[in-house]
XYZ file of C-alpha atoms in Angstrom:
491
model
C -21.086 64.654 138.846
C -20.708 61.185 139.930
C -20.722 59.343 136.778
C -17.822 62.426 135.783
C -15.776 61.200 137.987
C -16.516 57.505 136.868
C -15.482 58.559 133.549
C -12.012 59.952 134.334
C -11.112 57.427 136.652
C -11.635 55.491 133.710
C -9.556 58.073 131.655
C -6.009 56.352 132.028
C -7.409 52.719 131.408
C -8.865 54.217 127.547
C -5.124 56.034 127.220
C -3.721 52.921 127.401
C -5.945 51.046 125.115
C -6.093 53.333 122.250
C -1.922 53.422 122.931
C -1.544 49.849 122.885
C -4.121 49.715 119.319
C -2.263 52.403 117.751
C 1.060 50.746 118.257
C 0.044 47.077 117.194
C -2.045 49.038 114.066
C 1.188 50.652 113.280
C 3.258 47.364 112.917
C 0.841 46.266 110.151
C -0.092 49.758 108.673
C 3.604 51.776 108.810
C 6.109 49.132 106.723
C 4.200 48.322 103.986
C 5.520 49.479 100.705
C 7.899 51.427 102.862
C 11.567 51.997 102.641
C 13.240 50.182 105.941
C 14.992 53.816 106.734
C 11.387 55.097 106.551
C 9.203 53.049 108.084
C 11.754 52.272 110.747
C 11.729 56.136 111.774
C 8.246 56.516 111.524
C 7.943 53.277 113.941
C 9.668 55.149 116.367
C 8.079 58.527 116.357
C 4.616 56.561 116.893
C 6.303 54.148 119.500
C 6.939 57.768 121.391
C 4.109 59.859 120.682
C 1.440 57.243 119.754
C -1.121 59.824 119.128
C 0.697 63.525 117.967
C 2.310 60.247 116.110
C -0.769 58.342 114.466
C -2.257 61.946 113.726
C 0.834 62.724 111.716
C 1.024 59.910 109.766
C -2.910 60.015 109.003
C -1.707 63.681 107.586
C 1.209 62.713 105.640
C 1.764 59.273 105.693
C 0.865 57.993 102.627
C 1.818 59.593 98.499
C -0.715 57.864 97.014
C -3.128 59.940 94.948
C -6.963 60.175 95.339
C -8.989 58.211 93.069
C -10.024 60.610 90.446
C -6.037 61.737 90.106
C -4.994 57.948 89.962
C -7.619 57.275 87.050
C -6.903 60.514 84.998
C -3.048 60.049 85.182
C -3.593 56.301 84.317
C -5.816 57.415 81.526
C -3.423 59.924 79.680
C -0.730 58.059 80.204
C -1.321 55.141 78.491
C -2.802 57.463 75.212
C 0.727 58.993 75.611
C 2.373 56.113 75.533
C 0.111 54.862 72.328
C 1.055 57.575 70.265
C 4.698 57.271 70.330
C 5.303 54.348 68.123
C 7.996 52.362 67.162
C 8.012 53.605 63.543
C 7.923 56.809 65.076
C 10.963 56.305 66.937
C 13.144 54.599 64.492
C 12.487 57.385 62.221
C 15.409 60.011 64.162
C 18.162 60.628 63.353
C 21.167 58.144 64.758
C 22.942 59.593 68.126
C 26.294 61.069 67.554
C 27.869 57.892 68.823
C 27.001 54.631 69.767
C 25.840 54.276 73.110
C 27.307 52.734 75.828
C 25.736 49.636 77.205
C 25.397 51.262 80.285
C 23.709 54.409 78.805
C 21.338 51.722 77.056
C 20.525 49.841 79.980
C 19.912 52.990 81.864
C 17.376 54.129 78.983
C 15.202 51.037 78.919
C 14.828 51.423 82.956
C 13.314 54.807 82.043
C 11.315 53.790 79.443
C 9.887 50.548 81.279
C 9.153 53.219 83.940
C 7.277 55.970 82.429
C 9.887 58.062 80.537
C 9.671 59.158 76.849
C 11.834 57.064 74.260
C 15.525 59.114 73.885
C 15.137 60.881 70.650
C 17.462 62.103 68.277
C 17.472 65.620 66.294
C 17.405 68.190 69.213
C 19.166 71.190 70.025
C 19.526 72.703 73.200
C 21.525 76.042 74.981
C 21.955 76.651 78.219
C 21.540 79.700 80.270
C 22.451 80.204 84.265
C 22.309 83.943 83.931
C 18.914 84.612 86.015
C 17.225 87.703 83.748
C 18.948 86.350 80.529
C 16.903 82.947 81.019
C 13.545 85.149 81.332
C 14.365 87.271 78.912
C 14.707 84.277 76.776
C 11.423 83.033 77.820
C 10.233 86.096 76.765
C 11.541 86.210 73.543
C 10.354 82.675 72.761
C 6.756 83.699 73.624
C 7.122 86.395 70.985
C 7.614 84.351 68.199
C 4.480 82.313 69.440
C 1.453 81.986 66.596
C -0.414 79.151 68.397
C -0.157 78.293 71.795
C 2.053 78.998 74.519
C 1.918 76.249 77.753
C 3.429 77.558 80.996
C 3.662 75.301 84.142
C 5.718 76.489 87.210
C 6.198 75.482 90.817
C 6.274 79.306 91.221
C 4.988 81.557 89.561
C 4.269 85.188 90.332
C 3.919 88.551 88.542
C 7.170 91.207 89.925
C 9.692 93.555 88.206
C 11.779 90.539 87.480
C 8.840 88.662 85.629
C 7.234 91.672 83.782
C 8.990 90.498 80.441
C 7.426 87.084 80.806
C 4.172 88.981 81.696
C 4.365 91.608 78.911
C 5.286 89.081 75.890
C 2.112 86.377 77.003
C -0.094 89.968 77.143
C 1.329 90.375 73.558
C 1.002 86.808 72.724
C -3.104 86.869 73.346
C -3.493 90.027 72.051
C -2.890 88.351 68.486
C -4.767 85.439 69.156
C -2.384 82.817 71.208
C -3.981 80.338 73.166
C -2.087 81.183 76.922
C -2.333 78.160 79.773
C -0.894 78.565 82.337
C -0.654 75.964 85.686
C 0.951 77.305 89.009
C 1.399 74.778 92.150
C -1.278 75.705 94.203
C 0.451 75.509 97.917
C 3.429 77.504 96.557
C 1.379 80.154 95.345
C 0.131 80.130 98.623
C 3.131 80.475 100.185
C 4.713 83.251 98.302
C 3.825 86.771 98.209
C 1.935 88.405 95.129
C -0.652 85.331 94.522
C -3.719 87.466 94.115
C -1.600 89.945 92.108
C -0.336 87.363 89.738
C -3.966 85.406 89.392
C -5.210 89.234 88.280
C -2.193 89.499 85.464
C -3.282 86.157 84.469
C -6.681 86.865 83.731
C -6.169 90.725 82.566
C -3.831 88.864 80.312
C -6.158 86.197 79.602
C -5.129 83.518 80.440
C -6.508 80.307 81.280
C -5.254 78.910 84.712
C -5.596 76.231 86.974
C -3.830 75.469 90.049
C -2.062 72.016 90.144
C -2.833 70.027 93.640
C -4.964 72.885 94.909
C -5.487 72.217 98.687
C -9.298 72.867 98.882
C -11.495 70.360 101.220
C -14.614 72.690 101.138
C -14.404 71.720 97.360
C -13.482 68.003 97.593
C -9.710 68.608 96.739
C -7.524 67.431 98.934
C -4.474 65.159 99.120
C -1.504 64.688 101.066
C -0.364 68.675 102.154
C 3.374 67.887 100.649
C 2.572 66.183 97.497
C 3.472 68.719 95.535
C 4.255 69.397 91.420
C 7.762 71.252 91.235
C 7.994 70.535 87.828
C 8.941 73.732 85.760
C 8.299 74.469 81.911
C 7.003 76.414 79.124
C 6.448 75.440 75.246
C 5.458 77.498 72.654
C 4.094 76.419 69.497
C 5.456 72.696 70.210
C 8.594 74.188 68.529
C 10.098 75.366 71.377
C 10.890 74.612 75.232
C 12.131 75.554 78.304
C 12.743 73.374 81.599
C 15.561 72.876 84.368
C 15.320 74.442 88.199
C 14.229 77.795 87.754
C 10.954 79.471 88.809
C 9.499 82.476 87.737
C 9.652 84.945 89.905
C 12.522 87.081 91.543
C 15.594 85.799 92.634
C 14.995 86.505 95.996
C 11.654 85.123 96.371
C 10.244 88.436 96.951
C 10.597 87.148 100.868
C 11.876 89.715 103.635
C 13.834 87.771 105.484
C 15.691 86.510 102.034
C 16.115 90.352 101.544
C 17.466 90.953 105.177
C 20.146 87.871 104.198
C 20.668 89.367 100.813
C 20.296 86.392 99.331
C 19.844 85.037 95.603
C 18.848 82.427 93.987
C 21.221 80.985 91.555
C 19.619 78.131 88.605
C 19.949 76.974 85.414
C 17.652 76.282 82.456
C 17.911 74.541 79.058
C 16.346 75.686 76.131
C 15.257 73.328 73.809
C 14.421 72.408 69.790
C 13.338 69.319 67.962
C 11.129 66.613 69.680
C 11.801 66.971 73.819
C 9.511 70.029 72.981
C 7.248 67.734 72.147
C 8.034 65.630 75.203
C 7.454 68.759 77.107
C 3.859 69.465 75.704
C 2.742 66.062 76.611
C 3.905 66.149 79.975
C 1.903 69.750 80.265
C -1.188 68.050 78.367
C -0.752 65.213 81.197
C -0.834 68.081 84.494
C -3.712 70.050 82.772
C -6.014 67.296 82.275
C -5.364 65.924 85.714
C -6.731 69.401 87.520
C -9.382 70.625 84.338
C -10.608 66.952 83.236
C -9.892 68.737 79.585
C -8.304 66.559 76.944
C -5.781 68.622 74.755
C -5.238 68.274 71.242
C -2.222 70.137 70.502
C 0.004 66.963 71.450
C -0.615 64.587 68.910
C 1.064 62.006 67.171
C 2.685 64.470 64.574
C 6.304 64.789 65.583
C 7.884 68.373 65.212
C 11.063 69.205 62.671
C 13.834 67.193 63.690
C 16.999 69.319 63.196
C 19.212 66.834 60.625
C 22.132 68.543 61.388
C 21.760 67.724 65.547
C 21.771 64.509 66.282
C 21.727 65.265 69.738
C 19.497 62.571 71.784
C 17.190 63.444 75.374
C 14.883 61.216 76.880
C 12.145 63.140 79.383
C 11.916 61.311 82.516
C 8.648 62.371 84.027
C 8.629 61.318 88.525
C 6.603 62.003 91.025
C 3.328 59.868 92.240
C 1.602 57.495 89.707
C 5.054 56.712 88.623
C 6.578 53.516 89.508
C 8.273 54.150 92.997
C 11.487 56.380 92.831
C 11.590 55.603 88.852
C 13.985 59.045 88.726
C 16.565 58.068 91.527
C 16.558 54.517 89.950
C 17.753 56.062 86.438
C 20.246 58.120 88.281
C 21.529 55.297 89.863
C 21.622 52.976 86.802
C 23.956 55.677 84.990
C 26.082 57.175 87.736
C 27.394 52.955 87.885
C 28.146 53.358 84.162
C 31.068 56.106 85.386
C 34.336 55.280 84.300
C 36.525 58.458 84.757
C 34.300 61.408 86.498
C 31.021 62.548 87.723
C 29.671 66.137 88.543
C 26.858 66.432 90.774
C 25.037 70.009 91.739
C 21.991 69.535 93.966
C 20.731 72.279 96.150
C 19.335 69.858 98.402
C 21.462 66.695 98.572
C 20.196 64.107 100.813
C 20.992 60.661 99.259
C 19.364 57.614 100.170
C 21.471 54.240 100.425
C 21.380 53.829 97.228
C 22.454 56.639 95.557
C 25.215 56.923 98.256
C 26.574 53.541 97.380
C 26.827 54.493 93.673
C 28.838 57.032 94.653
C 31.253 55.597 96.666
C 31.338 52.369 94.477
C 32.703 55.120 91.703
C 35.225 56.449 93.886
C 36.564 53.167 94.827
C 37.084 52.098 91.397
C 38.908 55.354 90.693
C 36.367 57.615 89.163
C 36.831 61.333 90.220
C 33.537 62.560 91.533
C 32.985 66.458 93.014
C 29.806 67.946 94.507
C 28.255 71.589 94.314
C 26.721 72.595 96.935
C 25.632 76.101 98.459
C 27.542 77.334 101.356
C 24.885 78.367 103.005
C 21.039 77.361 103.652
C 17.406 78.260 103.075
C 15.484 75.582 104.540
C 17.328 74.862 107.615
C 15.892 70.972 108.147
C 17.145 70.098 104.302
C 20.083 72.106 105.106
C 21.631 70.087 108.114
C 20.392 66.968 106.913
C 22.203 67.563 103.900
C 25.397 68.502 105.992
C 25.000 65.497 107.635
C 26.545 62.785 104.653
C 29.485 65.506 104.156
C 31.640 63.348 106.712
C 31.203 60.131 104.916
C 31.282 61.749 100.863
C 34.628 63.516 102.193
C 35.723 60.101 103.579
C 35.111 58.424 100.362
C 37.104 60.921 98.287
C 34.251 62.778 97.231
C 35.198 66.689 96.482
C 32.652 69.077 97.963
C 32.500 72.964 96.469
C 30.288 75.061 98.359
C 28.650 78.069 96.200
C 29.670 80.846 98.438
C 27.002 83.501 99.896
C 24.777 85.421 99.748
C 23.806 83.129 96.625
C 21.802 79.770 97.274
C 23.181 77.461 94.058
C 19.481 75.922 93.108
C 20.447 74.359 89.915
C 20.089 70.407 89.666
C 22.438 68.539 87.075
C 25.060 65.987 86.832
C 27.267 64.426 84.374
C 28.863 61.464 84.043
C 32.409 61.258 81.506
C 32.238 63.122 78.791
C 28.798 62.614 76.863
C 25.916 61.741 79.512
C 23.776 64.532 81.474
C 20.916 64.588 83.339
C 19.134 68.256 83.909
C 15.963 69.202 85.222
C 13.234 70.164 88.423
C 14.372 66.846 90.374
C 16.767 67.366 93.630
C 18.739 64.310 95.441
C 16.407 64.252 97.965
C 14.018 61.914 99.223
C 11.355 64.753 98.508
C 12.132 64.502 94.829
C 12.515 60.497 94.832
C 9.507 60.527 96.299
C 6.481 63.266 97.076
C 7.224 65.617 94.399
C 5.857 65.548 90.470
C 9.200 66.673 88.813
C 10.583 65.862 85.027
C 14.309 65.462 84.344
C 16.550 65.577 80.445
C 18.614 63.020 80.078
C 20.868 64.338 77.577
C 23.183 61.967 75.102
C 25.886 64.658 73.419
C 29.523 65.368 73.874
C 28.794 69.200 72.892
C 26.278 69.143 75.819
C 28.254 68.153 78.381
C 31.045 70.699 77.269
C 28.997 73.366 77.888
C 27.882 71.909 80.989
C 31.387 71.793 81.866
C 31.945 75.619 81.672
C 28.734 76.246 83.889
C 30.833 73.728 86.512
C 33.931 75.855 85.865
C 31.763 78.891 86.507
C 31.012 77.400 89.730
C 33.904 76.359 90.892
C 35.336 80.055 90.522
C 33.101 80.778 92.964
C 32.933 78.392 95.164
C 35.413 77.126 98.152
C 36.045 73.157 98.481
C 35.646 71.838 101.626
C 37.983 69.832 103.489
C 37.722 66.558 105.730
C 39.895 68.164 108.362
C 38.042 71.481 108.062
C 34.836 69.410 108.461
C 35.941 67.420 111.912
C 35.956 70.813 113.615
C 32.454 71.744 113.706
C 31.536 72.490 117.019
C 29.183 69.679 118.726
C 26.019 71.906 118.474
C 26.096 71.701 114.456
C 26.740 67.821 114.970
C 23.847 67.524 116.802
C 21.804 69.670 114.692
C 22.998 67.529 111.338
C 21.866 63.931 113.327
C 18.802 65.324 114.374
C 17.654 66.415 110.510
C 19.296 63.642 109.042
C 16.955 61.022 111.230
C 13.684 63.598 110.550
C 14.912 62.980 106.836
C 13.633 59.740 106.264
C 9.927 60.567 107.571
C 8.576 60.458 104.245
């Protein structure tokens, strides 16, 4: 009993050691390789809560991969990277115009960076219609003879999937080779996971979850690394990517339901070498969770279409990329802006760079306007997001908001007349920096046309908001924007 009460009289003197360790630790430990914004606000949520704080931190404090995922991602990379040639390259077709120096300069960053060479000879449609754009999954996996690869965020087996479910059960039936790889904490997270890993295998298929969370196996890495890339080949002839996940537009979630709300995306289907793009990047995520070398992405380029010359570089992100490689491509080409830029982001939350590219292209006269949804699904994102609409408003910025009960989950921009980029990757500090995504940057008048009559569609339904609108909001919203915009930069 005695030596008890030695012990906590004791008790405060060890609180304020391991306090005053922590905090001098976390001077060393927190800034390095750290954005300032970053590091400076996970300084002060340790300075507060030294402990809850420390804890945290030792949780999700760090993107960096384990070992084994580090050495396989180095691995295939760089036999990626060996295939594509520069014979190989110089063999498609010329773009339909010159590029800009600014386009050019914006390539080579992707390139030294991790991105695919921009390739000529593609086609590509677009579809924003929810069931059209799995319907014309569907179809696609029909004409499939060889292989089909599938890799979603989400993934799950409903009424709005079945056609995507029913066309890979006909695709095996006559032989296809069927992989499929699902994010494993989103599958978690979203009802109908053991339903869809039955399909899969009833179907057989051959899946694998991507970043399972697993310690009783040995697989484990930060919670919130996570892949969110979406796509689906078949036959290397044709491809699928942008924002979309399959699985019901309203997440199959009940409190979605109670909201009525719908998800609202866009995909691009594609022909000619990004398909080929888009079967290395799926030969990349396979191998990193099976340890199983593909050989359906070789160094044999598919048919390039002669009579589109339209050009798309794949810019893989995520960890094991060079820090923020997307965001720094983004930035490169929203400076080359000389009359207009068109943003749509579900979940805009710029960092100080991206935000000075975008008020630098105001100020020299450039027309920018952002899409936005009127309305939230992840309230944190949601009010940190809210939180820059002061300053974009005050820098001439024109703000749509998608109006309810649909949540606008498309991610594209464009800059003048013959630049887009389209894809998994939000402007977010999520996507610049914990999440595996892959974004098209597209080189083609014809492109961006139609891209402009999906902006058109959403500006019909949409309302713009207005700075003097905006100055209104009552001081509880205020304070709920500053709050998530400072929790924001704990990445």
């Amino acid at each position: 009993m005695r030596l008890l009460l030695q012990l906590l009289e004791q008790l405060p003197l060890f609180v304020v050691v391991i306090d005053t360790i922590i905090r001098i630790l976390a001077l060393f430990i927190v800034p390095r390789n750290r954005r300032p914004s970053s590091g400076t606000a996970w300084l002060l949520f340790i300075f507060a809560l030294p402990i809850p704080g420390a804890l945290l931190f030792a949780v999700i404090g760090s993107r960096r991969l384990p070992a084994i995922r580090r050495a396989r991602h180095d691995f295939i990379h760089e036999k990626l990277q060996a295939a594509i040639t520069d014979a190989a390259v110089a063999s498609f077709p010329l773009p339909p115009e010159p590029r800009s120096e600014g386009l050019e300069n914006a390539v080579r960053i992707g390139r030294a960076l991790g991105a695919f060479p921009m390739l000529g000879g593609n086609k590509a449609s677009l579809h924003y219609d929810y069931k059209e754009s799995i319907q014309q999954m569907a179809d696609a996996i029909d004409l499939a003879q060889s292989h089909v690869n599938v890799e979603f965020y989400i993934l799950v087996s409903d009424s709005t999937t079945e056609p995507v479910f029913s066309a890979l059960r006909r695709a095996t039936a006559r032989g296809v080779k069927v992989r499929v790889l699902i994010d494993h904490v989103a599958a978690i997270m979203n009802p109908g996971m053991l339903r869809t890993r039955r399909q899969l295998h009833e179907i057989g298929a051959e899946l694998y979850y991507m970043l399972p969370l697993r310690p009783w196996r040995l697989q484990y890495q930060r919670p919130d690394l996570r892949n969110h890339r979406k796509l689906l080949t078949v036959d290397g002839c044709i491809g699928f990517m942008g924002s979309q996940n399959l699985i019901d537009s309203s997440y199959n979630k009940l409190k979605n339901r109670w909201r009525g709300l719908h998800w609202k995306d866009l995909m691009v289907r594609v022909e000619g070498p990004t398909v080929l793009a888009l079967d290395m990047m799926f030969l990349k995520d396979w191998y990193a969770e099976s340890g199983e070398l593909l050989d359906f992405a070789t160094d044999e380029f598919p048919v390039v279409h002669q009579e589109s010359r339209l050009e798309t570089q794949l810019l893989p992100s995520g960890p094991g990329y060079a820090t923020e490689n997307n965001l720094q491509v983004f930035v490169a080409l929203l400076y080359t802006a000389r009359r207009r830029i068109s943003i749509t982001s579900p979940y805009f939350v710029p960092d100080g760079a991206l935000m000075a590219a975008i008020k630098a292209a105001t100020a020299r006269g450039v027309e920018v306007e952002l899409f936005v949804s009127e309305i939230g699904d992840q309230p944190v994102v949601y009010h940190a997001q809210r939180s820059y609409y002061e300053e974009l408003l005050e820098a001439n910025v024109r703000i749509f908001m998608f109006r309810p009960p649909f949540i606008l989950h498309a991610k594209h921009f464009t800059v003048d007349d013959d630049v887009a980029v389209i894809g998994s990757s939000n402007m977010d500090q999520r996507s610049f920096n914990l999440n595996f995504e892959i974004s098209l940057v597209v080189h083609g008048a014809d492109f961006v046309a139609d891209l402009d009559g999906v902006n058109d569609y959403y500006r019909e339904h949409s309302r713009e908001l207005t700075l003097e609108e905006w100055n209104k909001r009552n001081i509880f919203a205020q304070l709920a924007d500053n709050v998530a915009r400072l929790t924001s930069s704990l990445q």
